[in-house]
Amino acid sequence: MPSRTAVQIISSGVVGIRIIPAPGIRDGYIIAETRAFALNPTDCHHVDGLGGPGTIVGCDWSGVVKEVDRDVTRSKKGDEVYGICHGDIGNTVELEDGAYADIIACKEHAEFHKPKDLSFEEAASLVAALVTAAKLSGCRVYAVCSPSNFDLVKSRGADHWFDCNVPECVEQIQSVAGSSITYFVDCVGSQESSNFCGKVLSPAGGHNLKAPLPESFKALRPEEAAIAMTAIAYTLLGETFELPGGIVFPADKDEEAFAKKWAVVIEKLVLSQYIRPHPVDIRQGGGVGRNTRGLG
């Protein structure tokens, strides 16, 4: 049986490099040889208790297609691609999934063709850059970040940017936006960030897209018009999974169908350079095992 090298969770806070069987081809999946991985902040949370023993770490990757299922139509052997895998958290059903391995399985609509002018390292980071699609959707974008990232968010289309470290940040945003903010993407998902979103979101209501869970936001903004939505990228795969604490996400075929359409749009936007990767910090050498140094 073919084997591969992978980074697996051993126990809470502990990962190991293991030689395990290579994944088999499944319906609607491709098999790829990886060339680069992106260290997503979510990976660290998974290793520190959210992921189960035996699961493979990692979500974001790039590589070359090695094999495709007979029903796959968007990709073929030899294509250079990037995408997202369901690594670690909540994936106790398919333990062979996950990005931090030299050979991986990925669902067809969760991988995209890599532009020729991008490196594999840049492509691996592109999944995180897809949030810049807000500007392309016609939104006026208010970015909250550290001053060191002001130039970056400006270059990616933000209309206004604010220092997240100053106590009067909420007031500064309100002085510019008034009560017009009706969508908020909370990339932190803490009690503090929920409180921040609740204060900035329009009194008339709107949508707060939050990771991972929305309860703390609803405690602050319980009115019906303030809609708290959970954002977990794995739902786009259309497969059931369970988070720690027994929180089950059943397979959502409507969301999977939307993701299949969105994948085509995203690929075109990236190929046309409307969506660009964020700056990357490249760590050379070491192969699969190199990623373990960033998980602490």
Short mmCIF file of N, CA and C in Angstrom, two decimals, residues 199-264:
data_model
loop_
_atom_site.label_atom_id
_atom_site.label_comp_id
_atom_site.label_asym_id
_atom_site.label_seq_id
_atom_site.Cartn_x
_atom_site.Cartn_y
_atom_site.Cartn_z
N LYS A 199 -21.17 46.71 19.04
CA LYS A 199 -21.22 48.16 19.18
C LYS A 199 -21.18 48.87 17.83
N VAL A 200 -20.45 48.30 16.88
CA VAL A 200 -20.26 48.96 15.59
C VAL A 200 -21.39 48.66 14.61
N LEU A 201 -21.99 47.49 14.70
CA LEU A 201 -23.06 47.12 13.78
C LEU A 201 -24.23 48.09 13.90
N SER A 202 -24.83 48.42 12.78
CA SER A 202 -25.92 49.40 12.73
C SER A 202 -27.02 49.09 13.75
N PRO A 203 -27.58 50.12 14.42
CA PRO A 203 -28.71 49.91 15.33
C PRO A 203 -29.90 49.26 14.63
N ALA A 204 -29.98 49.44 13.30
CA ALA A 204 -31.07 48.84 12.55
C ALA A 204 -30.87 47.35 12.33
N GLY A 205 -29.68 46.85 12.69
CA GLY A 205 -29.40 45.43 12.54
C GLY A 205 -28.47 45.15 11.38
N GLY A 206 -28.32 43.88 11.07
CA GLY A 206 -27.41 43.46 10.01
C GLY A 206 -26.89 42.07 10.31
N HIS A 207 -25.83 41.70 9.65
CA HIS A 207 -25.26 40.36 9.78
C HIS A 207 -23.87 40.43 10.38
N ASN A 208 -23.64 39.62 11.40
CA ASN A 208 -22.30 39.46 11.94
C ASN A 208 -21.84 38.05 11.62
N LEU A 209 -20.87 37.95 10.75
CA LEU A 209 -20.32 36.65 10.37
C LEU A 209 -19.14 36.36 11.26
N LYS A 210 -19.26 35.33 12.08
CA LYS A 210 -18.31 35.13 13.18
C LYS A 210 -17.75 33.73 13.19
N ALA A 211 -16.52 33.64 13.62
CA ALA A 211 -15.91 32.33 13.81
C ALA A 211 -15.44 32.22 15.25
N PRO A 212 -15.77 31.12 15.94
CA PRO A 212 -16.51 30.00 15.40
C PRO A 212 -18.00 29.99 15.77
N LEU A 213 -18.39 30.60 16.91
CA LEU A 213 -19.77 30.50 17.37
C LEU A 213 -20.33 31.88 17.72
N PRO A 214 -21.64 32.10 17.54
CA PRO A 214 -22.21 33.44 17.66
C PRO A 214 -22.88 33.79 18.99
N GLU A 215 -22.84 32.92 20.01
CA GLU A 215 -23.63 33.17 21.21
C GLU A 215 -23.26 34.47 21.92
N SER A 216 -21.98 34.78 22.01
CA SER A 216 -21.57 35.97 22.75
C SER A 216 -22.06 37.24 22.06
N PHE A 217 -22.11 37.23 20.73
CA PHE A 217 -22.63 38.39 20.01
C PHE A 217 -24.12 38.57 20.27
N LYS A 218 -24.87 37.48 20.24
CA LYS A 218 -26.31 37.58 20.45
C LYS A 218 -26.65 38.01 21.86
N ALA A 219 -25.77 37.75 22.81
CA ALA A 219 -26.02 38.22 24.17
C ALA A 219 -26.00 39.74 24.22
N LEU A 220 -25.18 40.36 23.36
CA LEU A 220 -25.08 41.81 23.33
C LEU A 220 -26.12 42.43 22.41
N ARG A 221 -26.43 41.74 21.30
CA ARG A 221 -27.40 42.25 20.32
C ARG A 221 -28.50 41.21 20.10
N PRO A 222 -29.42 41.07 21.07
CA PRO A 222 -30.42 40.01 20.99
C PRO A 222 -31.56 40.28 20.02
N GLU A 223 -31.66 41.53 19.53
CA GLU A 223 -32.80 41.85 18.67
C GLU A 223 -32.79 41.00 17.40
N GLU A 224 -33.98 40.75 16.88
CA GLU A 224 -34.14 39.85 15.75
C GLU A 224 -33.41 40.35 14.50
N ALA A 225 -33.31 41.67 14.35
CA ALA A 225 -32.69 42.24 13.15
C ALA A 225 -31.17 42.06 13.13
N ALA A 226 -30.57 41.79 14.28
CA ALA A 226 -29.12 41.57 14.34
C ALA A 226 -28.87 40.07 14.21
N ILE A 227 -28.42 39.66 13.06
CA ILE A 227 -28.30 38.24 12.73
C ILE A 227 -26.87 37.77 12.92
N ALA A 228 -26.68 36.79 13.77
CA ALA A 228 -25.35 36.22 14.00
C ALA A 228 -25.22 34.92 13.22
N MET A 229 -24.20 34.84 12.40
CA MET A 229 -24.00 33.67 11.56
C MET A 229 -22.67 33.00 11.89
N THR A 230 -22.68 31.69 11.91
CA THR A 230 -21.45 30.94 12.14
C THR A 230 -20.72 30.72 10.81
N ALA A 231 -19.43 30.96 10.81
CA ALA A 231 -18.64 30.76 9.59
C ALA A 231 -17.61 29.68 9.82
N ILE A 232 -17.85 28.51 9.29
CA ILE A 232 -16.88 27.42 9.33
C ILE A 232 -16.74 26.90 7.91
N ALA A 233 -15.58 27.09 7.34
CA ALA A 233 -15.39 26.82 5.91
C ALA A 233 -15.69 25.38 5.53
N TYR A 234 -15.57 24.45 6.47
CA TYR A 234 -15.74 23.04 6.14
C TYR A 234 -17.15 22.70 5.67
N THR A 235 -18.14 23.56 5.99
CA THR A 235 -19.51 23.27 5.57
C THR A 235 -19.64 23.28 4.05
N LEU A 236 -18.71 23.95 3.35
CA LEU A 236 -18.80 24.00 1.90
C LEU A 236 -18.57 22.64 1.25
N LEU A 237 -18.01 21.70 2.01
CA LEU A 237 -17.74 20.38 1.46
C LEU A 237 -18.98 19.51 1.37
N GLY A 238 -20.05 19.90 2.08
CA GLY A 238 -21.28 19.13 2.03
C GLY A 238 -21.22 17.81 2.76
N GLU A 239 -20.41 17.74 3.82
CA GLU A 239 -20.24 16.51 4.59
C GLU A 239 -20.46 16.78 6.07
N THR A 240 -21.06 15.83 6.77
CA THR A 240 -21.34 15.97 8.20
C THR A 240 -20.05 15.95 9.00
N PHE A 241 -19.96 16.83 10.01
CA PHE A 241 -18.84 16.77 10.95
C PHE A 241 -19.31 17.28 12.31
N GLU A 242 -18.52 16.99 13.33
CA GLU A 242 -18.89 17.30 14.71
C GLU A 242 -17.75 18.01 15.42
N LEU A 243 -18.07 19.14 16.06
CA LEU A 243 -17.08 19.89 16.82
C LEU A 243 -17.02 19.37 18.25
N PRO A 244 -15.94 19.67 18.96
CA PRO A 244 -15.87 19.30 20.38
C PRO A 244 -17.08 19.84 21.14
N GLY A 245 -17.58 19.07 22.07
CA GLY A 245 -18.77 19.47 22.80
C GLY A 245 -20.04 18.92 22.19
N GLY A 246 -19.91 18.10 21.15
CA GLY A 246 -21.08 17.48 20.55
C GLY A 246 -21.87 18.36 19.61
N ILE A 247 -21.27 19.44 19.10
CA ILE A 247 -21.95 20.33 18.17
C ILE A 247 -21.83 19.73 16.77
N VAL A 248 -22.96 19.27 16.24
CA VAL A 248 -22.97 18.57 14.96
C VAL A 248 -23.37 19.51 13.83
N PHE A 249 -22.61 19.48 12.76
CA PHE A 249 -22.95 20.20 11.54
C PHE A 249 -23.35 19.16 10.49
N PRO A 250 -24.66 19.00 10.24
CA PRO A 250 -25.08 18.02 9.25
C PRO A 250 -24.67 18.45 7.84
N ALA A 251 -24.56 17.49 6.94
CA ALA A 251 -24.23 17.79 5.55
C ALA A 251 -25.26 18.76 4.98
N ASP A 252 -24.80 19.85 4.41
CA ASP A 252 -25.67 20.88 3.85
C ASP A 252 -25.47 20.90 2.33
N LYS A 253 -26.35 20.25 1.62
CA LYS A 253 -26.21 20.13 0.17
C LYS A 253 -26.48 21.46 -0.54
N ASP A 254 -27.31 22.32 0.06
CA ASP A 254 -27.54 23.64 -0.54
C ASP A 254 -26.26 24.47 -0.49
N GLU A 255 -25.56 24.40 0.65
CA GLU A 255 -24.31 25.14 0.77
C GLU A 255 -23.24 24.55 -0.15
N GLU A 256 -23.25 23.24 -0.29
CA GLU A 256 -22.30 22.61 -1.20
C GLU A 256 -22.56 23.05 -2.64
N ALA A 257 -23.84 23.13 -3.02
CA ALA A 257 -24.18 23.57 -4.38
C ALA A 257 -23.74 25.01 -4.62
N PHE A 258 -23.93 25.86 -3.60
CA PHE A 258 -23.47 27.25 -3.71
C PHE A 258 -21.95 27.29 -3.84
N ALA A 259 -21.26 26.48 -3.05
CA ALA A 259 -19.80 26.46 -3.09
C ALA A 259 -19.28 26.04 -4.46
N LYS A 260 -19.96 25.12 -5.10
CA LYS A 260 -19.53 24.68 -6.43
C LYS A 260 -19.62 25.82 -7.44
N LYS A 261 -20.68 26.63 -7.35
CA LYS A 261 -20.81 27.79 -8.23
C LYS A 261 -19.77 28.85 -7.88
N TRP A 262 -19.58 29.07 -6.59
CA TRP A 262 -18.65 30.09 -6.11
C TRP A 262 -17.22 29.74 -6.48
N ALA A 263 -16.89 28.46 -6.51
CA ALA A 263 -15.54 28.03 -6.86
C ALA A 263 -15.15 28.50 -8.26
N VAL A 264 -16.09 28.43 -9.18
CA VAL A 264 -15.83 28.87 -10.55
C VAL A 264 -15.58 30.37 -10.60
#
